[in-house]
Coordinates of C-alpha atoms in Angstrom, one line a residue:
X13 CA -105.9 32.3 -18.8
X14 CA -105.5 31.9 -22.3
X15 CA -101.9 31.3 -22.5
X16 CA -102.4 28.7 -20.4
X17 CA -105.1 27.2 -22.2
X18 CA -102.7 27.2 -25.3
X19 CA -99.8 25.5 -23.1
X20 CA -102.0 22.9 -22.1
X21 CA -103.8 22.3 -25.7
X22 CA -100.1 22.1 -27.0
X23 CA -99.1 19.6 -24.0
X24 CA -96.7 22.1 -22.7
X25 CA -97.3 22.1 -19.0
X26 CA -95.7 19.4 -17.0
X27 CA -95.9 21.0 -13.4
X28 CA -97.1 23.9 -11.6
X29 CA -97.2 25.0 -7.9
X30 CA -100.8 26.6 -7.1
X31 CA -102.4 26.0 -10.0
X32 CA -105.3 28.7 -9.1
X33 CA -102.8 31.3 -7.8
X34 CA -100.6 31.0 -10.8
X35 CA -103.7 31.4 -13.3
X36 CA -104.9 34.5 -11.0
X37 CA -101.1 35.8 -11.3
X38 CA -101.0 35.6 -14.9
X39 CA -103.9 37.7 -15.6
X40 CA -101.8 40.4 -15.4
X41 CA -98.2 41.5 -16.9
X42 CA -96.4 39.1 -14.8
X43 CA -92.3 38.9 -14.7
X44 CA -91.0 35.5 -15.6
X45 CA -87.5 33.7 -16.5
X46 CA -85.9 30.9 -17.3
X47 CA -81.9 30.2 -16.8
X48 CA -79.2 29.0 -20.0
X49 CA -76.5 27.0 -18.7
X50 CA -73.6 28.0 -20.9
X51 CA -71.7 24.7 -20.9
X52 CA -71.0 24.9 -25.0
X53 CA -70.6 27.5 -27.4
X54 CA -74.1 27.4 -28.7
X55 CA -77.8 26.0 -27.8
X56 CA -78.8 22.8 -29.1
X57 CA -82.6 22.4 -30.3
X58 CA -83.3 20.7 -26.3
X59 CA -82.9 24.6 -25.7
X60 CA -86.0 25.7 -27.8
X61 CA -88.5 24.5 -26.3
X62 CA -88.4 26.7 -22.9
X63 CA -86.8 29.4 -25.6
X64 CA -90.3 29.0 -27.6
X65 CA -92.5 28.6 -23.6
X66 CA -91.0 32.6 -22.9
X67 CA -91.4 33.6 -26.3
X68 CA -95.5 32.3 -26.0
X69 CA -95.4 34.5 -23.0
X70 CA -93.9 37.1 -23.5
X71 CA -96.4 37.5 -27.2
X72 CA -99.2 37.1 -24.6
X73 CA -98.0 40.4 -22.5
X74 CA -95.6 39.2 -19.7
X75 CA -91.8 40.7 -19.1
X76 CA -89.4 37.5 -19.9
X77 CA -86.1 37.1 -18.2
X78 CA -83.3 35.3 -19.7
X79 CA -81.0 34.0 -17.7
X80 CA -77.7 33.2 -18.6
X81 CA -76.3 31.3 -16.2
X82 CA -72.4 32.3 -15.8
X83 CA -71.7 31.3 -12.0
X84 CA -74.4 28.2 -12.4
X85 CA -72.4 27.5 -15.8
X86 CA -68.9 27.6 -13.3
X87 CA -70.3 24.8 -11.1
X88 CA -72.7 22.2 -13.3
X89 CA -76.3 21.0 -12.9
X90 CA -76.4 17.4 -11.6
X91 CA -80.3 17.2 -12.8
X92 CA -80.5 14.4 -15.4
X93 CA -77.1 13.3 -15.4
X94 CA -75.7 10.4 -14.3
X95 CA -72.0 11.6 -14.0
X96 CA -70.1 15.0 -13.7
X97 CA -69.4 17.3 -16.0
X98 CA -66.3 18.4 -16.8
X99 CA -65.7 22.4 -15.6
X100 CA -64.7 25.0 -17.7
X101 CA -62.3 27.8 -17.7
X102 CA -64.1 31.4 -16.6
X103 CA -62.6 32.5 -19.4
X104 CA -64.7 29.7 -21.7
X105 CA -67.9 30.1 -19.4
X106 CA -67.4 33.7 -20.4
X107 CA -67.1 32.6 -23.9
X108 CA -70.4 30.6 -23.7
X109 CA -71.9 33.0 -22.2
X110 CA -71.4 35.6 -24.7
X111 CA -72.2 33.4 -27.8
X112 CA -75.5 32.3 -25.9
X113 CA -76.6 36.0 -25.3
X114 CA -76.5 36.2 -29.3
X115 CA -78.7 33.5 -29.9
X116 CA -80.9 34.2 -27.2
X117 CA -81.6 37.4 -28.6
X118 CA -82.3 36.2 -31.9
X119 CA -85.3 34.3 -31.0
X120 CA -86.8 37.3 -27.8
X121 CA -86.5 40.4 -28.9
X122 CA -84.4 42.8 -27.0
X123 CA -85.9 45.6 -28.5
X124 CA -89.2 47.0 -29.9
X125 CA -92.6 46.5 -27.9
X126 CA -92.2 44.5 -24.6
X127 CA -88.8 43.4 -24.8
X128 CA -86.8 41.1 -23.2
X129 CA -84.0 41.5 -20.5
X130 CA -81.0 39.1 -20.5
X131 CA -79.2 38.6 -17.5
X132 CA -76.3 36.7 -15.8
X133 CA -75.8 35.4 -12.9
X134 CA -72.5 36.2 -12.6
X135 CA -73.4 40.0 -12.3
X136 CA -74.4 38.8 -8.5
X137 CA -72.3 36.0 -7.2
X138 CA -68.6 37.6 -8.0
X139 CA -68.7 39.6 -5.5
X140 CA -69.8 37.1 -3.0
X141 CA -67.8 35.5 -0.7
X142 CA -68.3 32.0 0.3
X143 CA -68.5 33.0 3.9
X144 CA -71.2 35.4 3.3
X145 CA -73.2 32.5 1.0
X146 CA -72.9 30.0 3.3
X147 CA -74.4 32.2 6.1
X148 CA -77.3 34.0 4.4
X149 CA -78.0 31.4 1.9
X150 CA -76.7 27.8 3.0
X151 CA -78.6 27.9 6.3
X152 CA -82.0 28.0 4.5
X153 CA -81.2 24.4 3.4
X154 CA -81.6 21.3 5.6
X155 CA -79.5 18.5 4.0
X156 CA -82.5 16.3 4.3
X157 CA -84.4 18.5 2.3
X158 CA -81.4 18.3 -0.6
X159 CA -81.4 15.1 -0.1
X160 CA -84.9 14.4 -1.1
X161 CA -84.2 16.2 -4.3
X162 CA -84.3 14.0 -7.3
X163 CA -81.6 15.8 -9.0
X164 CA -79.1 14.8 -5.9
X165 CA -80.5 11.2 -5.0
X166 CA -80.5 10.6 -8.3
X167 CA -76.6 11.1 -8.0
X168 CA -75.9 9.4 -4.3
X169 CA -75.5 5.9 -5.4
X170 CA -72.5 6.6 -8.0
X171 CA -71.6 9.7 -6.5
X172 CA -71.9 13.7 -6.3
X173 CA -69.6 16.2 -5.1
X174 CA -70.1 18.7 -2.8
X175 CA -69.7 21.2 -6.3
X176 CA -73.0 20.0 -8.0
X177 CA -74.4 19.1 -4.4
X178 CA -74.0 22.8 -4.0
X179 CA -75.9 24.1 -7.7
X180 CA -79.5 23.8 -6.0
X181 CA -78.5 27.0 -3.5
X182 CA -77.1 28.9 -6.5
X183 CA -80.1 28.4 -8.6
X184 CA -82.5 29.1 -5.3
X185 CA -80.3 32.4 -4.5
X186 CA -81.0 33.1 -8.8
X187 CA -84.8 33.2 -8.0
X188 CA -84.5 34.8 -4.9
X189 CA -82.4 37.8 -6.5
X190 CA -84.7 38.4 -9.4
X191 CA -87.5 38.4 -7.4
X192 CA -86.2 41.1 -5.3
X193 CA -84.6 43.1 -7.7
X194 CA -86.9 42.9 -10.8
X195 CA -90.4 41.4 -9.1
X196 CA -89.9 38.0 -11.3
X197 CA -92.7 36.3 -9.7
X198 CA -92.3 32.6 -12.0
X199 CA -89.6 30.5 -13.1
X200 CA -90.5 28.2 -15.8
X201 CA -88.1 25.6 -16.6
X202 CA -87.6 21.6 -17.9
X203 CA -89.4 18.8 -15.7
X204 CA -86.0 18.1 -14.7
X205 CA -85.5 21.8 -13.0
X206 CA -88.9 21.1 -10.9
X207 CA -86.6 20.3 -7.6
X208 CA -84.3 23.4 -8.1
X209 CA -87.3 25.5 -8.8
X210 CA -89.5 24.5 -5.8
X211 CA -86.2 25.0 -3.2
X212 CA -86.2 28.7 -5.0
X213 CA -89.6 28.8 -3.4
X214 CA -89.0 27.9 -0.3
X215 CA -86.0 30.1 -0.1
X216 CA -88.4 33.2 -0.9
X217 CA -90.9 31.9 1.3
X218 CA -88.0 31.8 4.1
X219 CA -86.5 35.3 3.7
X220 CA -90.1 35.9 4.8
X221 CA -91.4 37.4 1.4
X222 CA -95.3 37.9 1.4
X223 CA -96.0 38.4 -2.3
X224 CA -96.4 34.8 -3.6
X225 CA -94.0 33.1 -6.3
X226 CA -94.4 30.3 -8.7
X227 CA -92.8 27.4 -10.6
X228 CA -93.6 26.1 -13.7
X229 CA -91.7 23.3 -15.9
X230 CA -92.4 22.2 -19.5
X231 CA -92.2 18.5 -20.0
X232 CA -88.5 17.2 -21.1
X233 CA -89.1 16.0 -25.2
X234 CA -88.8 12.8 -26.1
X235 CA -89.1 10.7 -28.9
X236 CA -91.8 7.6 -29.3
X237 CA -89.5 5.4 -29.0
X238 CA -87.5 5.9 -26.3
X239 CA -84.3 7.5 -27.9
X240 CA -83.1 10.6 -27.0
X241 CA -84.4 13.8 -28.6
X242 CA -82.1 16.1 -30.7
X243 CA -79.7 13.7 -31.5
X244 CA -78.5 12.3 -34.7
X245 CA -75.6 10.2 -35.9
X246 CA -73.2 13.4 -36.3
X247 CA -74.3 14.5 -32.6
X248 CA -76.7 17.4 -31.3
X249 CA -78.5 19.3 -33.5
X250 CA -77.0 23.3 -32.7
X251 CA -78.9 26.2 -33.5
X252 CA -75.7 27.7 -34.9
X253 CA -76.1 27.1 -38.5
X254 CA -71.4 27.0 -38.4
X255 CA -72.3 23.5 -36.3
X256 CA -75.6 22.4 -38.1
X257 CA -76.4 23.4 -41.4
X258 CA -80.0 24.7 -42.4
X259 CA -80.2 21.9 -44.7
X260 CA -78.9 19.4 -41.9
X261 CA -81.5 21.2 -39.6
X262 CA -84.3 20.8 -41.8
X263 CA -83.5 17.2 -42.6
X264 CA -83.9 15.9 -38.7
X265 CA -87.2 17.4 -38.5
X266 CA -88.5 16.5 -41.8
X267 CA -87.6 12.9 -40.6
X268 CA -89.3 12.7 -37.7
X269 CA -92.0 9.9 -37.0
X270 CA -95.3 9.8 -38.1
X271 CA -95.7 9.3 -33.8
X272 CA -94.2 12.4 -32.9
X273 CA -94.9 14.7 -35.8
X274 CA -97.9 16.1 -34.4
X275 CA -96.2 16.1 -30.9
X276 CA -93.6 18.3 -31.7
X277 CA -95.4 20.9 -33.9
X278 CA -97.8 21.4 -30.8
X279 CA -94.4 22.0 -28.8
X280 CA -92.7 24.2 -31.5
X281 CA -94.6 26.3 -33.6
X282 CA -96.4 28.5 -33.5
X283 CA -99.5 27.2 -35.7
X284 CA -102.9 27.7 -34.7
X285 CA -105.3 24.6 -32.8
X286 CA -107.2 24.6 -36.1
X287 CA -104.1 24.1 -38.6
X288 CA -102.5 22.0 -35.9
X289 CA -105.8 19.4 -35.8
X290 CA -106.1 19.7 -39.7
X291 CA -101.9 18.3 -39.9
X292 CA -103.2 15.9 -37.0
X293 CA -106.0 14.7 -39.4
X294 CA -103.8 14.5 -42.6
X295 CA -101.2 11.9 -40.5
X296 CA -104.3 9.9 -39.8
X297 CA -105.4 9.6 -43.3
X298 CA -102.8 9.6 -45.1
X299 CA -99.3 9.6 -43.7
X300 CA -97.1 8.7 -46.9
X301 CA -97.6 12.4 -47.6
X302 CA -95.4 13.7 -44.8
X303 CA -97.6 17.1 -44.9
X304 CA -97.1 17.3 -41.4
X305 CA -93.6 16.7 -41.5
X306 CA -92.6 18.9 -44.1
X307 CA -94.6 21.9 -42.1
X308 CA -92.8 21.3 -39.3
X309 CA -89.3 20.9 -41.1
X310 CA -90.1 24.5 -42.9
X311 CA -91.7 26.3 -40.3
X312 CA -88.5 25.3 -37.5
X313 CA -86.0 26.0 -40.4
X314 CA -87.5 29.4 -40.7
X315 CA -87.6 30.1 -37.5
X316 CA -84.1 29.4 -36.7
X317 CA -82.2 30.0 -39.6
X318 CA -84.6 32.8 -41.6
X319 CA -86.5 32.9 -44.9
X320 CA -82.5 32.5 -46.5
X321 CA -81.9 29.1 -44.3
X322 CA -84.6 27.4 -45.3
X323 CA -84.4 28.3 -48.9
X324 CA -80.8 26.7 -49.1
X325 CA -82.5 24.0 -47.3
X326 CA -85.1 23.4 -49.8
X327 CA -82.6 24.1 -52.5
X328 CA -80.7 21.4 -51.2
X329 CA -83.3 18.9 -50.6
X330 CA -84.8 19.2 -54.3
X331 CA -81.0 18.7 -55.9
X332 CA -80.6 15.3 -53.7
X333 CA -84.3 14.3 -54.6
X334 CA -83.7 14.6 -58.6
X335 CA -80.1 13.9 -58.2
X336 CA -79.8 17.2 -60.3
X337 CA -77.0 18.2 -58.3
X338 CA -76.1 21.3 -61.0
X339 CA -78.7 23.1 -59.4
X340 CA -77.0 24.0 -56.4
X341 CA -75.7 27.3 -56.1
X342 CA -72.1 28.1 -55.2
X343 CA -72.8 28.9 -51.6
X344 CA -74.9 25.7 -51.1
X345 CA -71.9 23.4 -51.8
X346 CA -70.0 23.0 -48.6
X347 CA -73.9 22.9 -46.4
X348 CA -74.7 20.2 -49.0
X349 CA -72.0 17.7 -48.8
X350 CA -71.0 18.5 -45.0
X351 CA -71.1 14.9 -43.3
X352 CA -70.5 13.3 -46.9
X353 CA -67.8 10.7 -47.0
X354 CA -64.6 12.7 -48.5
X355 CA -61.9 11.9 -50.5
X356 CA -58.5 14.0 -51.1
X357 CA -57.8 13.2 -54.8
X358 CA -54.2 14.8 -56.3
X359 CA -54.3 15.4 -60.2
X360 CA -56.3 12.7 -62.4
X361 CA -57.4 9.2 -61.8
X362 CA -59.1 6.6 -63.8
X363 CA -62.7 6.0 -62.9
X364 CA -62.7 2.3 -61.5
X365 CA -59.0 3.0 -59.8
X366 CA -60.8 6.4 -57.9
X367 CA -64.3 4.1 -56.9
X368 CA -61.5 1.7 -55.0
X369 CA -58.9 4.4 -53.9
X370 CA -62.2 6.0 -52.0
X371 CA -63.5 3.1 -51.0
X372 CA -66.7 3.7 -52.8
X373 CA -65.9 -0.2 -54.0
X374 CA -64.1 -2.9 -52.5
X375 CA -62.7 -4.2 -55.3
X376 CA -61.7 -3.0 -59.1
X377 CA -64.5 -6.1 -60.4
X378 CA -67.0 -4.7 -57.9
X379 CA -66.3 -0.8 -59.3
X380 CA -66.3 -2.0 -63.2
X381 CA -69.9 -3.9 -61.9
X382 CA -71.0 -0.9 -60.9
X383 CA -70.1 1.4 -63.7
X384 CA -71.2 -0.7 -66.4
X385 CA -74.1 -1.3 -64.4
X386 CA -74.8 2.2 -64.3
X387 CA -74.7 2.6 -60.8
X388 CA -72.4 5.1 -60.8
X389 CA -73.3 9.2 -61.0
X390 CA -70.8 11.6 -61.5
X391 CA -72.4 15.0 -60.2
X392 CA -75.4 14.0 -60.7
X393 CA -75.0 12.4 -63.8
X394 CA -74.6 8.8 -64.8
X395 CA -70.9 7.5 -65.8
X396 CA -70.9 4.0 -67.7
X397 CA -67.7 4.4 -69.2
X398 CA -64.7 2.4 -67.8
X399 CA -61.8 4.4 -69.4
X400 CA -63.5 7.6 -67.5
X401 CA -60.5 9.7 -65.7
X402 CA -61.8 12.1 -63.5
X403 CA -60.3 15.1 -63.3
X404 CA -60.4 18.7 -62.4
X405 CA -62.5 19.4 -65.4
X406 CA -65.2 17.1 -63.5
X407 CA -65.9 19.6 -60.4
X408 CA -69.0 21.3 -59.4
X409 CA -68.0 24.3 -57.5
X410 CA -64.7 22.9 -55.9
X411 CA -65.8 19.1 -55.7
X412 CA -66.9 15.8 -57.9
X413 CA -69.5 14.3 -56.3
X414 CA -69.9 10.5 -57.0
X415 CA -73.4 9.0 -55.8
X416 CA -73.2 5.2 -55.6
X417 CA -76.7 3.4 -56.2
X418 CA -79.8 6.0 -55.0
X419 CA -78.4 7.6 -52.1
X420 CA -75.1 6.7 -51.2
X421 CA -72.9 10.0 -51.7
X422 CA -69.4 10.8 -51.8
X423 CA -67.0 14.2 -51.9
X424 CA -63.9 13.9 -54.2
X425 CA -61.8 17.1 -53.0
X426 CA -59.4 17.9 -55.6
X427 CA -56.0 19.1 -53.8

């Protein structure tokens, strides 16, 4: 009951089928899982939110189950798409699925008190031949019922094949197997999973099960204004620090509105009601502070990349803030300037001739404007001298960094 107070405080429950059973179920240890599509080689931060739901439960005493989804992963989930994915290799799928497993485990422990089980649904469908599915499974499902799904009429008007028609009986036969096999009594997953959940159900229900099961999703995140959550101009936002940097990590949440701020550390930490209303009260009265913000920045940052992660991140931030770049340690150079504008520069090169050759400038009167003007830093530093030649002499770690105006940055790589 208290777990599902906190949910609902923290705006975390979207749907749930018998709302009195479920509460009655969870008042005991109570089996649970949620399913990881392994369609890239890492999770993107639209993962942690049902990561952080079965991390909530499982601190509050249940068994989690995550599922990694290796046959579902084979096929593709039409829910909230409007076209089909592309299909991967097994071999890639296998991949995915490995690399997933890793981060998975990162953030639900597989060991120590009440740990976790990963599983994949692979281990149960190789075997299985489609004569065998089709007979057992497929004749639990009337096409009208499929039909009424949202995640397939969704698709009819431009299209579905019979492949992602086919994902709702895999991920129904999913439920169905970890109920029998492990007692999993609840599957919680994205408000977009509700249709593939509930025909889980009614599988159950048909194989003529008597102990009760449940579905719960977790709202899909959004952002005030419309756009699209965990996206920036570079892409997704991974949790694999190789694809997103700490400091890259820490900068999207640091810059999120004053409208969602409050929002998203109800959805992501860990906080408690009384710090999260006291954040809630600081963005009322004075927002310029971005308190909020730069809780939710550190406390994400640690969470996914460790105490180390969000040091480089702060290390990073502070350098760009005071334009003391010299700061920076050796191993913060390449998560500092990733995304940067780069230019290859071989031997020496006068300074106005380098601001042009990089397009830094348009023009050799613009580039002199700017250097007299003192517009020009070079590593931090300001360069007002027109008969400047950089040169290798002028690196910090293995780059010259030239900052044009207050924020514009750009990487000169010396080959």
């Amino acid at each position: 009951m208290e777990l599902l107070k906190d949910l609902e405080f923290r705006g975390l429950v979207n749907q749930m089928t018998d709302e009195s059973g479920l509460k009655e179920q969870l008042n005991k240890p109570t089996t649970l899982y949620t399913g990881f599509d392994p369609t890239a080689d890492s999770l993107h931060i639209g993962h942690l939110l049902p990561i952080l739901t079965l991390k909530r439960f499982q601190e509050a005493g249940h068994h989690v189950i995550a599922l990694v989804g290796g046959a579902t992963g084979m096929i593709g989930d039409p829910s909230g798409r409007s076209d089909e994915r592309s299909l991967n290799t097994l071999d890639t799928v296998k991949q995915f699925s490995d690399r997933i497993k890793d981060q998975l485990s990162r953030f639900l422990p597989l060991e120590g008190e009440n740990p976790i089980s990963i599983r994949n649904n692979y281990e149960w469908t190789e075997e299985l031949s489609i004569i065998d599915f089709l007979r057992d499974i497929g004749k639990h499902f009337p096409i009208s019922y499929m039909l009424a799904k949202d995640s397939v009429d969704s698709r009819l008007e431009n299209g579905i094949s019979y492949t992602e028609f086919s994902y709702m009986l895999l991920q129904s036969f999913d439920f169905l197997k970890l109920y029998e096999n492990e007692n999993c009594r609840l599957q919680v997953g994205g408000s977009d999973q509700w249709g593939n959940i509930t025909a889980g159900l009614e599988l159950i229900r048909r194989f003529g099960h008597s102990e009760k099961a449940f579905g719960l999703t977790v709202p899909l995140v959004t952002k005030s204004d419309g756009q699209k959550f965990g996206k920036t101009a570079g892409g997704a936002v991974w949790l694999d620090a190789d694809k997103t940097t700490p400091y890259e990590f820490y900068q999207f949440w640091i810059n999120v509105d004053d409208a969602d701020v409050i929002k998203f550390i109800k959805y992501f930490t860990f906080l408690s009601h009384d710090d999260i209303l006291a954040l809630e009260s600081e963005v009322a009265s004075a927002p310029e502070k971005r308190v909020a913000q730069r809780r939710l920045a550190e406390e994400m940052t640690k969470l996914v990349h460790g105490e180390a992660g969000l040091d480089q991140a702060l290390r990073i931030t502070a350098a760009f803030f005071s334009g003391d770049l010299k700061t920076l340690k050796p191993e913060d150079m390449d998560a500092a300037f990733k995304g940067m504008p780069q230019f290859e520069l071989d031997g020496e090169r006068n300074i106005v001739d380098l601001l042009v050759e990089a397009k830094i400038a348009p023009s050799k009167r613009q580039a002199r404007e700017d250097v007299q003007n003192g517009a020009i830093y070079l590593n931090g530093e300001r360069e007002q001298a027109l008969d400047k030649t950089v040169t290798r002499a002028d690196t910090l770690g293995e780059f010259t960094v030239i900052r044009r105006g207050k924020k514009k940055y750009f990487v000169i790589r010396h080959v």
